Short mmCIF file of C-alpha atoms and ligand atoms in Angstrom, two decimals:
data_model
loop_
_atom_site.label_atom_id
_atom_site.label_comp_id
_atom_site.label_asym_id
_atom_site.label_seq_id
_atom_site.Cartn_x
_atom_site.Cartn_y
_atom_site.Cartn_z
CA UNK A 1 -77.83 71.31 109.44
CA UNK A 2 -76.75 68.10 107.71
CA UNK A 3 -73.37 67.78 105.52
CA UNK A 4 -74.34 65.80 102.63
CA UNK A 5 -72.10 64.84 99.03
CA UNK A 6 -73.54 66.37 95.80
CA UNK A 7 -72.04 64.83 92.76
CA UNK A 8 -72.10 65.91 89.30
CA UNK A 9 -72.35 63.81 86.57
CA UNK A 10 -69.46 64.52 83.54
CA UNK A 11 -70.86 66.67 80.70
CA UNK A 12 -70.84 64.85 78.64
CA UNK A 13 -73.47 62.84 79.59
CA UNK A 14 -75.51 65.91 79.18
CA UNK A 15 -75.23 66.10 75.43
CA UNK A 16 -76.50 62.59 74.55
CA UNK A 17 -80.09 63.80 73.85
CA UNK A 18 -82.74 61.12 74.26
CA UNK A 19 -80.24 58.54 75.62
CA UNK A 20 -79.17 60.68 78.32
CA UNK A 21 -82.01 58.50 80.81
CA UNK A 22 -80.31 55.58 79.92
CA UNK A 23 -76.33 57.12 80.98
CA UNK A 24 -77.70 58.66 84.35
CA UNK A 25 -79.93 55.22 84.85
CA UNK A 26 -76.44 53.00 85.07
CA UNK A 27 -74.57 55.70 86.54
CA UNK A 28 -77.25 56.19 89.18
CA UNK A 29 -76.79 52.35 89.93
CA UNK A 30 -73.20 52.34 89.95
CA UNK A 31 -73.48 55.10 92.38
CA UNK A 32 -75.42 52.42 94.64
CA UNK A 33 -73.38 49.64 93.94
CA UNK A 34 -70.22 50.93 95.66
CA UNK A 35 -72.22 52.03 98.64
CA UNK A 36 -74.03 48.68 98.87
CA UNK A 37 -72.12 47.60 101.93
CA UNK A 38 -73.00 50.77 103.73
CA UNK A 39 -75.54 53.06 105.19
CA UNK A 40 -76.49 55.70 102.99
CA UNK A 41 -78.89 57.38 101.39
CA UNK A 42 -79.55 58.87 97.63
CA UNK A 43 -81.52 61.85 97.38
CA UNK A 44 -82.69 63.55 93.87
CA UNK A 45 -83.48 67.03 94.27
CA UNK A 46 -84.69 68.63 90.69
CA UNK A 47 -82.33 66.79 89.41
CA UNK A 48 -79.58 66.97 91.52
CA UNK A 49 -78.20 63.91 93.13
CA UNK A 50 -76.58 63.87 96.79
CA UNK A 51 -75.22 61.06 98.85
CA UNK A 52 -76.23 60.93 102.46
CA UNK A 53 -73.41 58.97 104.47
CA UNK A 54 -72.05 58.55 108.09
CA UNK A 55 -68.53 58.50 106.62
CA UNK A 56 -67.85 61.39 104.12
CA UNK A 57 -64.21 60.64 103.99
CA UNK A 58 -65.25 57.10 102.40
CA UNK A 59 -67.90 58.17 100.53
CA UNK A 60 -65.60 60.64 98.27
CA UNK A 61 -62.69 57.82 98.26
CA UNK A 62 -65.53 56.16 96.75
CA UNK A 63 -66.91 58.43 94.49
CA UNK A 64 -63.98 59.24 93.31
CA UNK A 65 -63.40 55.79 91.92
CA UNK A 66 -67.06 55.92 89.56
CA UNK A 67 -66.57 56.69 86.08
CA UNK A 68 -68.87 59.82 84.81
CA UNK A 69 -68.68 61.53 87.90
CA UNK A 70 -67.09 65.05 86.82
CA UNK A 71 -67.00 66.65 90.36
CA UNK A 72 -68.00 65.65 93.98
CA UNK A 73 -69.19 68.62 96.53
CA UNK A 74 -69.27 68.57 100.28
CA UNK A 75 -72.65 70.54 100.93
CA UNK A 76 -74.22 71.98 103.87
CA UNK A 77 -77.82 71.85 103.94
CA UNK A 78 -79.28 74.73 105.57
CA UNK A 79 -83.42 75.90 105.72
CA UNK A 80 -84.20 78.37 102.87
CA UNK A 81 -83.53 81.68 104.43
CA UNK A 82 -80.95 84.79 104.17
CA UNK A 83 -79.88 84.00 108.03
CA UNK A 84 -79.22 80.01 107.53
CA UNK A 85 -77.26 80.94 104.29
CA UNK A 86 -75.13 83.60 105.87
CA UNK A 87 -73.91 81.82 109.02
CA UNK A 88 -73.42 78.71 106.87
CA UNK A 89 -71.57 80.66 104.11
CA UNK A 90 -69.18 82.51 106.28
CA UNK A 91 -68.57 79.14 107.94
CA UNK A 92 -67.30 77.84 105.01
CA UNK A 93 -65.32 80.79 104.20
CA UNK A 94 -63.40 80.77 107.48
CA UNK A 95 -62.52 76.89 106.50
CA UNK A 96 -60.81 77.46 103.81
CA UNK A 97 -57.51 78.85 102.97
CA UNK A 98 -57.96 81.10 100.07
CA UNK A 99 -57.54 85.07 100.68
CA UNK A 100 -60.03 85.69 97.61
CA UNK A 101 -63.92 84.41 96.97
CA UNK A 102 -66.83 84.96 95.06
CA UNK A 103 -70.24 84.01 95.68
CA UNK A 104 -72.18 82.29 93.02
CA UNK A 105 -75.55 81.43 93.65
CA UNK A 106 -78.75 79.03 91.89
CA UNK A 107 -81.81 80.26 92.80
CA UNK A 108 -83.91 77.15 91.40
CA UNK A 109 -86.57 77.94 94.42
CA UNK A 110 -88.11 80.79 92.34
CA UNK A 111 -90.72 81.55 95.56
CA UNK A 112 -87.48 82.51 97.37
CA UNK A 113 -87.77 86.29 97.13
CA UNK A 114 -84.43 87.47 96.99
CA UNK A 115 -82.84 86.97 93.37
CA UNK A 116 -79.64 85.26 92.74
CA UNK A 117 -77.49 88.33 92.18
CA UNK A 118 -79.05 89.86 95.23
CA UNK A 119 -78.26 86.78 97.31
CA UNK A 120 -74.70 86.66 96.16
CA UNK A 121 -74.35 90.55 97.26
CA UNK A 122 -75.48 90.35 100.34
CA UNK A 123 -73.62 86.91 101.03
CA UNK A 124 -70.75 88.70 100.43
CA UNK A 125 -70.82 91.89 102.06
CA UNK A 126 -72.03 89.28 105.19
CA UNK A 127 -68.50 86.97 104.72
CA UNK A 128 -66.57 90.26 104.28
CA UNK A 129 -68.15 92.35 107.37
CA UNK A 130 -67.44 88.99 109.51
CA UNK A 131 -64.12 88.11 108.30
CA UNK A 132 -60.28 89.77 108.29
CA UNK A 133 -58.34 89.52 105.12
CA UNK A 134 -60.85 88.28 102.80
CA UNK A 135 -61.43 90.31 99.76
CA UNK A 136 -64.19 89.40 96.68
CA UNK A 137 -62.28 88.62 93.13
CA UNK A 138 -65.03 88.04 90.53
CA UNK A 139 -62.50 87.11 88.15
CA UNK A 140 -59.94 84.64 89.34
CA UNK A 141 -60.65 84.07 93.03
CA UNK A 142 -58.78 81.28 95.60
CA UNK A 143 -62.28 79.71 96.05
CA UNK A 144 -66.06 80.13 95.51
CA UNK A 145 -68.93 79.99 98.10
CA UNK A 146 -71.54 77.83 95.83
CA UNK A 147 -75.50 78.70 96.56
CA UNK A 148 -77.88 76.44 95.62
CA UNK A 149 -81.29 77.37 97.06
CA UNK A 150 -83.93 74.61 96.47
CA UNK A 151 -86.54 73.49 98.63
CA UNK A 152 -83.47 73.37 101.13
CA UNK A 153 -80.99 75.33 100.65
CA UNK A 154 -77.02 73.97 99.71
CA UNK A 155 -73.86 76.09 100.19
CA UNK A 156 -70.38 74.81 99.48
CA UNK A 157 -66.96 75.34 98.77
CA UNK A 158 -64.74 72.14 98.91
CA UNK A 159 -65.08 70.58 95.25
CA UNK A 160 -63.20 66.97 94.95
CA UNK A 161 -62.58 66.43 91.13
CA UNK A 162 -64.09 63.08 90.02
CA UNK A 163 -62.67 60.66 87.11
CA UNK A 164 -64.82 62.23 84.68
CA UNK A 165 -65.52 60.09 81.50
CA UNK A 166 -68.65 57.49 80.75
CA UNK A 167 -70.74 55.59 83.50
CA UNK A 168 -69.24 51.98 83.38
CA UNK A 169 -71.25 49.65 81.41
CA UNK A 170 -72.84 51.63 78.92
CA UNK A 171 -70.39 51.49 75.99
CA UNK A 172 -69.85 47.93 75.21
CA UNK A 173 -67.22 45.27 76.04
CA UNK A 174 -64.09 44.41 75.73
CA UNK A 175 -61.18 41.77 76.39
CA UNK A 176 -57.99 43.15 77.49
CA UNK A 177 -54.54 41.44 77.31
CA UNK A 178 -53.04 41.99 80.29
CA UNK A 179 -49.65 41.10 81.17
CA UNK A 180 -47.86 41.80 84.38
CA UNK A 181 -46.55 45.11 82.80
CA UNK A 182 -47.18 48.72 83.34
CA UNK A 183 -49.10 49.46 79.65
CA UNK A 184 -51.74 46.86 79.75
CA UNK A 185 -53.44 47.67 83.29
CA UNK A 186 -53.39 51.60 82.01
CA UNK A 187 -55.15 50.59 79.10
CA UNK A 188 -57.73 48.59 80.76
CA UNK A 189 -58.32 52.17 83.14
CA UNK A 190 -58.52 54.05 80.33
CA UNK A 191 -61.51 51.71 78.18
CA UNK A 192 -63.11 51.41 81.94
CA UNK A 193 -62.93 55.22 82.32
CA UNK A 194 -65.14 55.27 78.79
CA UNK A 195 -67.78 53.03 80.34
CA UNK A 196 -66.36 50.30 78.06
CA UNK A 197 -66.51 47.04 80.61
CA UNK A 198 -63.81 44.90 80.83
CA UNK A 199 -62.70 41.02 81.02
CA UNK A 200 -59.11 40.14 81.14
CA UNK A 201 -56.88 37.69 79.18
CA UNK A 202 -53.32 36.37 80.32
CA UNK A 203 -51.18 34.15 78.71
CA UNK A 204 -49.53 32.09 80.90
CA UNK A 205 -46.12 29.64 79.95
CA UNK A 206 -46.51 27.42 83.21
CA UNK A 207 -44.00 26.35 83.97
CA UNK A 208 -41.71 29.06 82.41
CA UNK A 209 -43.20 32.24 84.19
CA UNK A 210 -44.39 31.39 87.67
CA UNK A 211 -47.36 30.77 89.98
CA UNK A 212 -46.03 34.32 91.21
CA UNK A 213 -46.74 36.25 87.73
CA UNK A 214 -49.76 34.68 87.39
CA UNK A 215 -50.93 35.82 90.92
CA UNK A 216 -49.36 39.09 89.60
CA UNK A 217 -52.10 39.61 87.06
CA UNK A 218 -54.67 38.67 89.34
CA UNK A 219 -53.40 41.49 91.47
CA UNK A 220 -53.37 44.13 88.71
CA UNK A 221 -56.91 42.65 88.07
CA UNK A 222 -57.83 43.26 91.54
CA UNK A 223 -56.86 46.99 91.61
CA UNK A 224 -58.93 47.54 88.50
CA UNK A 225 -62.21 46.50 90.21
CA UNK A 226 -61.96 49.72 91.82
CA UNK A 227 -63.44 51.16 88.55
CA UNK A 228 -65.05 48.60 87.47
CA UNK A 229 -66.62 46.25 90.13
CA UNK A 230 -65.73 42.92 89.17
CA UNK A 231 -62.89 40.99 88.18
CA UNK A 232 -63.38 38.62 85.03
CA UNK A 233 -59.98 37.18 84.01
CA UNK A 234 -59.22 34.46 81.75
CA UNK A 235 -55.84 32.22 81.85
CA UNK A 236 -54.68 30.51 79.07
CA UNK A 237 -52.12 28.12 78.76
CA UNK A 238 -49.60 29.34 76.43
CA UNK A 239 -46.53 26.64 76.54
CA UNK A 240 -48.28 24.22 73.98
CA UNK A 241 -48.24 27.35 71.54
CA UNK A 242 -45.00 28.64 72.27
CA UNK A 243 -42.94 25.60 71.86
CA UNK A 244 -44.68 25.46 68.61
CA UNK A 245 -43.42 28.19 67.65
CA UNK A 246 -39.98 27.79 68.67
CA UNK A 247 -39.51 24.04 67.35
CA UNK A 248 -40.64 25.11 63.97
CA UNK A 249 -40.13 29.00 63.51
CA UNK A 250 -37.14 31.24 62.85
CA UNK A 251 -35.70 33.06 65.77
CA UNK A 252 -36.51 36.41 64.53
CA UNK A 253 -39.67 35.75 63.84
CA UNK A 254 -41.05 34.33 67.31
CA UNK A 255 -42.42 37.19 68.80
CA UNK A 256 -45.06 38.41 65.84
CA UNK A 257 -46.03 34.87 65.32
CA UNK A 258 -46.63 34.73 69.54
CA UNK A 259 -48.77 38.23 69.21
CA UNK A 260 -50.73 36.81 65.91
CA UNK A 261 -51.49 33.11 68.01
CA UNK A 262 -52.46 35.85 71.17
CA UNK A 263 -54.50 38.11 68.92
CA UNK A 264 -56.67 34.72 67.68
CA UNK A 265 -57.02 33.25 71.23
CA UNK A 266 -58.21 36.52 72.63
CA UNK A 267 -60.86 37.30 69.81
CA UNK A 268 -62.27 33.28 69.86
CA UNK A 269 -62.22 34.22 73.66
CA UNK A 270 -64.47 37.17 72.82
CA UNK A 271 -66.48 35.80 70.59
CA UNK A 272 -67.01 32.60 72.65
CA UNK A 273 -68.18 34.96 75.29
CA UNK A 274 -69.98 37.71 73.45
CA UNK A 275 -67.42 40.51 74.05
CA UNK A 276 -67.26 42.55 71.28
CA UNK A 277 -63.83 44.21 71.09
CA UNK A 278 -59.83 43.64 71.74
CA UNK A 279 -57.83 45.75 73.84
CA UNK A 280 -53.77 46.21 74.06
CA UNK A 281 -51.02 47.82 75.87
CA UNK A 282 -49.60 48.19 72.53
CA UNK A 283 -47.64 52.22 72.10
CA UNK A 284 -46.56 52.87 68.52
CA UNK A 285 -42.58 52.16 68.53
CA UNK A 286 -41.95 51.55 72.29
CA UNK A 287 -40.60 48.06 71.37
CA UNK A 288 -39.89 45.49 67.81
CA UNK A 289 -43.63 44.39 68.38
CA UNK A 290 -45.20 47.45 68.48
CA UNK A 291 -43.57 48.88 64.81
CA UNK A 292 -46.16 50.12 62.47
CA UNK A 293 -45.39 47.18 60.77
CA UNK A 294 -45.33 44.43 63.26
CA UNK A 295 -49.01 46.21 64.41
CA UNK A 296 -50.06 45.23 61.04
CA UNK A 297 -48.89 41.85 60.86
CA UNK A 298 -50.43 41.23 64.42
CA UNK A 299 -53.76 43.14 63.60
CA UNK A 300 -54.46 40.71 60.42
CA UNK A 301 -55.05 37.89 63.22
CA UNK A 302 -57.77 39.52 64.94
CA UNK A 303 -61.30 39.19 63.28
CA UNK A 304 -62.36 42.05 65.90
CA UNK A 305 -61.32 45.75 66.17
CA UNK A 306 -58.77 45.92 68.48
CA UNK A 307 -58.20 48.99 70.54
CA UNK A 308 -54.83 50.21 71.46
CA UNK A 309 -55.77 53.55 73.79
CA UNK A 310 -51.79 54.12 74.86
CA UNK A 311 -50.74 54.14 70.78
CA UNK A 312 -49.94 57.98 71.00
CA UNK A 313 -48.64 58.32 74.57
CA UNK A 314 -44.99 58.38 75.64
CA UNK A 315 -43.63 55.42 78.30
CA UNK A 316 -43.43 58.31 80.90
CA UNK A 317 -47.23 59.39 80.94
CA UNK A 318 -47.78 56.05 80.55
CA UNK A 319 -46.33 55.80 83.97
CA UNK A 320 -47.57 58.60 85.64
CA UNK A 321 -51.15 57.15 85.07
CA UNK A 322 -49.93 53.84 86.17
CA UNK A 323 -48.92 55.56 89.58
CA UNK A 324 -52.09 57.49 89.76
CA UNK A 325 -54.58 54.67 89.48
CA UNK A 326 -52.34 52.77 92.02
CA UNK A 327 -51.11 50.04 89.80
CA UNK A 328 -47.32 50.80 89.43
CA UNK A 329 -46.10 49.32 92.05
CA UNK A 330 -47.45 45.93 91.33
CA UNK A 331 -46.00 46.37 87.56
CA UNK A 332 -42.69 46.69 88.41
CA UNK A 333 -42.35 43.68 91.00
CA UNK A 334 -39.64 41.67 88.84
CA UNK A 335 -41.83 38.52 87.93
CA UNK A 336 -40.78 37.26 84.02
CA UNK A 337 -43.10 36.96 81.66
CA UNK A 338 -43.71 35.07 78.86
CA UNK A 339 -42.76 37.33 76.30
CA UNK A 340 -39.40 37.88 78.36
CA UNK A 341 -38.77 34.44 78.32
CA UNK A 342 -38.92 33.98 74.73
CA UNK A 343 -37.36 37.07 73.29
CA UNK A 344 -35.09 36.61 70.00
CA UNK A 345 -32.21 38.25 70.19
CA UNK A 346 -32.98 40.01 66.46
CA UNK A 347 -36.39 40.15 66.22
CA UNK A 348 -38.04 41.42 62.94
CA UNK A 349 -38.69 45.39 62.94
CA UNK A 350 -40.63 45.11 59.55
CA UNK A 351 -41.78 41.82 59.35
CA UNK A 352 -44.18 41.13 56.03
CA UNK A 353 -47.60 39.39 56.51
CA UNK A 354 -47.27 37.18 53.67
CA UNK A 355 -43.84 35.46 54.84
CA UNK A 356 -45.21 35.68 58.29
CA UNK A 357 -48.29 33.73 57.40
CA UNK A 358 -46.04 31.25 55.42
CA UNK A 359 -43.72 30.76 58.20
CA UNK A 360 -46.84 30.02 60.74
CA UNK A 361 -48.16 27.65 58.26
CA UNK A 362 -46.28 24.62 59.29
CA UNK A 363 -48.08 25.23 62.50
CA UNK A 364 -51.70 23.73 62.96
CA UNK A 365 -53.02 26.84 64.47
CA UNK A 366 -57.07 25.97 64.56
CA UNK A 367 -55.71 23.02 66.89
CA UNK A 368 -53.46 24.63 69.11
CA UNK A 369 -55.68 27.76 69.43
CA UNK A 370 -58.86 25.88 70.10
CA UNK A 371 -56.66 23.52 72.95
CA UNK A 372 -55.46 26.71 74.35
CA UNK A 373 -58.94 27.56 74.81
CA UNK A 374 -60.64 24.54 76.50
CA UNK A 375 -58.11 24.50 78.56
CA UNK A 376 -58.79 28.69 79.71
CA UNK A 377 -59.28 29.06 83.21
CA UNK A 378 -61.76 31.29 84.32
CA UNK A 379 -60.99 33.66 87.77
CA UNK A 380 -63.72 36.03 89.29
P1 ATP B 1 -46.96 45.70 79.19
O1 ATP B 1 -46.23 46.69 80.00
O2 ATP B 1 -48.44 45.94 79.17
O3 ATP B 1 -46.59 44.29 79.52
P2 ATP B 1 -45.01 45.80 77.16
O4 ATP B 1 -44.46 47.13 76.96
O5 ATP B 1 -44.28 44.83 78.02
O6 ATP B 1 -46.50 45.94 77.69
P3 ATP B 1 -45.28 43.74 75.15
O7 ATP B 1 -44.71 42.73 76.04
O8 ATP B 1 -44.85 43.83 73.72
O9 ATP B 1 -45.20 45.21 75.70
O10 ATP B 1 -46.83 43.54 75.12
C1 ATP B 1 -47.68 44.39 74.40
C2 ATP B 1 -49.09 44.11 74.84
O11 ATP B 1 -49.43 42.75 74.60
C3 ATP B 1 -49.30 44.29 76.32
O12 ATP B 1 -49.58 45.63 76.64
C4 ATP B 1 -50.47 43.39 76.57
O13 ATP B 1 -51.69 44.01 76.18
C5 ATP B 1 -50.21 42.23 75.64
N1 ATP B 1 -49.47 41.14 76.31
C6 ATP B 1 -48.15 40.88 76.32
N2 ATP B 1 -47.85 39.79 77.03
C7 ATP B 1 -49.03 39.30 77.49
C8 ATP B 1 -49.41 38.18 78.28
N3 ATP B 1 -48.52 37.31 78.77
N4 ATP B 1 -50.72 38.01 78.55
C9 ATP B 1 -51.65 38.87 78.08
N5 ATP B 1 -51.34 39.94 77.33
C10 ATP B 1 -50.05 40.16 77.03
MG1 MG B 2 -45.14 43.04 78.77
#
């Protein structure tokens, strides 16, 4: 007998027709990729996939981590016949903690002779005769004693939800802002969770915000290559830019002209580097920046779409996601940044694109945007 990880790939991937190679092709890879380091092996069985490792504990931590994985399986593998299922079956049932079951089982083997439904009877009068206190519920049981017979045979119970959305990689690119906060790195999970792959941008106000935040972001960076294998972050030198502003702009008016000058660094960034999209922390109304009417003034900068996936969430589910993909606790560490440092008292709720772009024209913004950018440092 040999315990082995079946993993299913999300649904979704299921509906995309003729591309559907092309999803299960990079998701089959990514698969490999974060078992690189170790021993393992990848088996496709009629198109089922199962993970072979000495370390099964590791292997789900791992799984768990790849994006369009719906659901990860600890299998026994057992030889194709009504004894090996049984013994193996009621094992599992005696594992587990449940007082109800039902037995569902694939019959894809169709020279096995018994059919599914007979399999699944007979299963279960087996676990039932050998067990005290189990009873079958069809409808809503505790847990399910999973069949697959094959050229081998698989029987499970213990099912380890995955992350579920798109294989990273296969839906484009995009450059994240990402401050030290808690919105930005949730963001950045949530694009990575749609297979969208992601490089970073940071504005940094040496010497206003510290080495410290900046080692913050690389941090927040760092727990993000969980999902998405690599860390590509960008630095830019913001001080030039933000005295700018502040030697020759109204108070109120800093922060939208700081978001418009951030919008136009990141998409020259992107555009320098062939990403093809913008992404934000931005949630409609959680601060003067993020009004529907500060978004708009701040949007007009961008000459790419930019995608703001927290827009309809609330600050607390915001947070609970933060805590889930482990990147909370980094967030809150009390390192300014360089929107904190610059905050007008007043700033403008509805500011107005045309006197914003007025204001900013005393600025020469093709020369301090392009500086900004030769002067990017790049972080892997
Ligand atoms: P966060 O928690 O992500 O910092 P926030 O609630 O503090 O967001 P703002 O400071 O208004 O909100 O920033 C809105 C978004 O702008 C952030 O989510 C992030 O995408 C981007 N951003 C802000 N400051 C920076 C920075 N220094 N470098 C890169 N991106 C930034
Ligand atoms: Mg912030």
């Amino acid at each position: 007998m040999k315990k082995l990880l079946l993993v299913k790939c999300a649904p979704e991937i299921f509906l995309k027709g003729l591309n559907k190679g092309k999803f299960e092709r990079k998701l089959k890879n990514n698969i490999k990729n974060v078992f690189k380091d170790t021993d393992y092996s990848f088996v496709v069985d009629q198109g089922r996939w199962f993970i072979e490792c000495d370390d099964l504990k590791r292997g789900i931590k791992r799984l768990k981590n790849v994006c369009g994985i719906s659901e990860i399986c600890v299998v026994d593998e057992v030889d194709s016949n009504m004894e090996s299922i049984e013994s193996q079956a009621l094992e599992n049932s005696m594992e587990n903690e449940g007082k109800t079951f039902k037995v569902v089982t694939k019959r894809a083997n169709k020279k096995f002779p018994q059919t599914s439904m007979d399999v699944s009877r007979e299963v279960g009068a087996y676990i039932l005769q050998n067990t005290h206190g189990l009873s079958v519920d069809v409808r809503k049981p505790d847990f399910f004693v999973n069949i697959e017979i094959r050229d081998k045979t698989y029987v499970y119970s213990r099912r380890i939800k995955g992350i579920g959305g798109m294989p990273y990689g296969t839906n484009g690119s995009t450059m994240l802002l990402l401050s030290g906060g808690i919105d930005s790195p949730v963001a950045g999970y949530m694009m990575a969770r749609r297979g969208v792959r992601l490089n970073y941008v940071y504005f940094h106000s040496h010497p206003y915000t510290s080495e410290r935040a900046k080692e913050k972001v690389k941090e927040l960076a760092g727990v993000l290559k969980k999902y998405t294998g690599s860390v590509n972050l960008y630095v830019v030198p913001f001080t030039k830019i933000q005295m700018g502003i502040i030697e020759n702009c109204r108070e109120d008016e800093l922060t939208i002209i700081m978001r418009r000058f951030m919008m136009r660094v990141a998409c020259d960034l992107a555009a320098r580097y062939g990403i093809d999209s913008v992404t934000t922390g931005e949630s409609i109304g959680q601060v003067a920046s993020q009004t529907m009417e500060s978004l708009v003034v701040s949007n007009d900068a961008a000459d790419r779409p930019v995608f703001r996936p927290l827009i309809a969430m609330d600050k607390v589910d915001i947070m609970d996601v933060a805590r889930k993909i482990g990147t909370y606790e980094i967030s809150i560490l009390p390192y300014e940044d360089c929107c904190t440092i610059f905050v007008p008292k007043h700033p403008k709720i509805k500011p107005r694109l045309e006197e914003i772009k007025k204001a900013e024209s005393v600025l020469d913004i093709d020369a301090l945007v392009g500086e900004a950018i030769e002067n990017t440092e790049f972080f892997n």
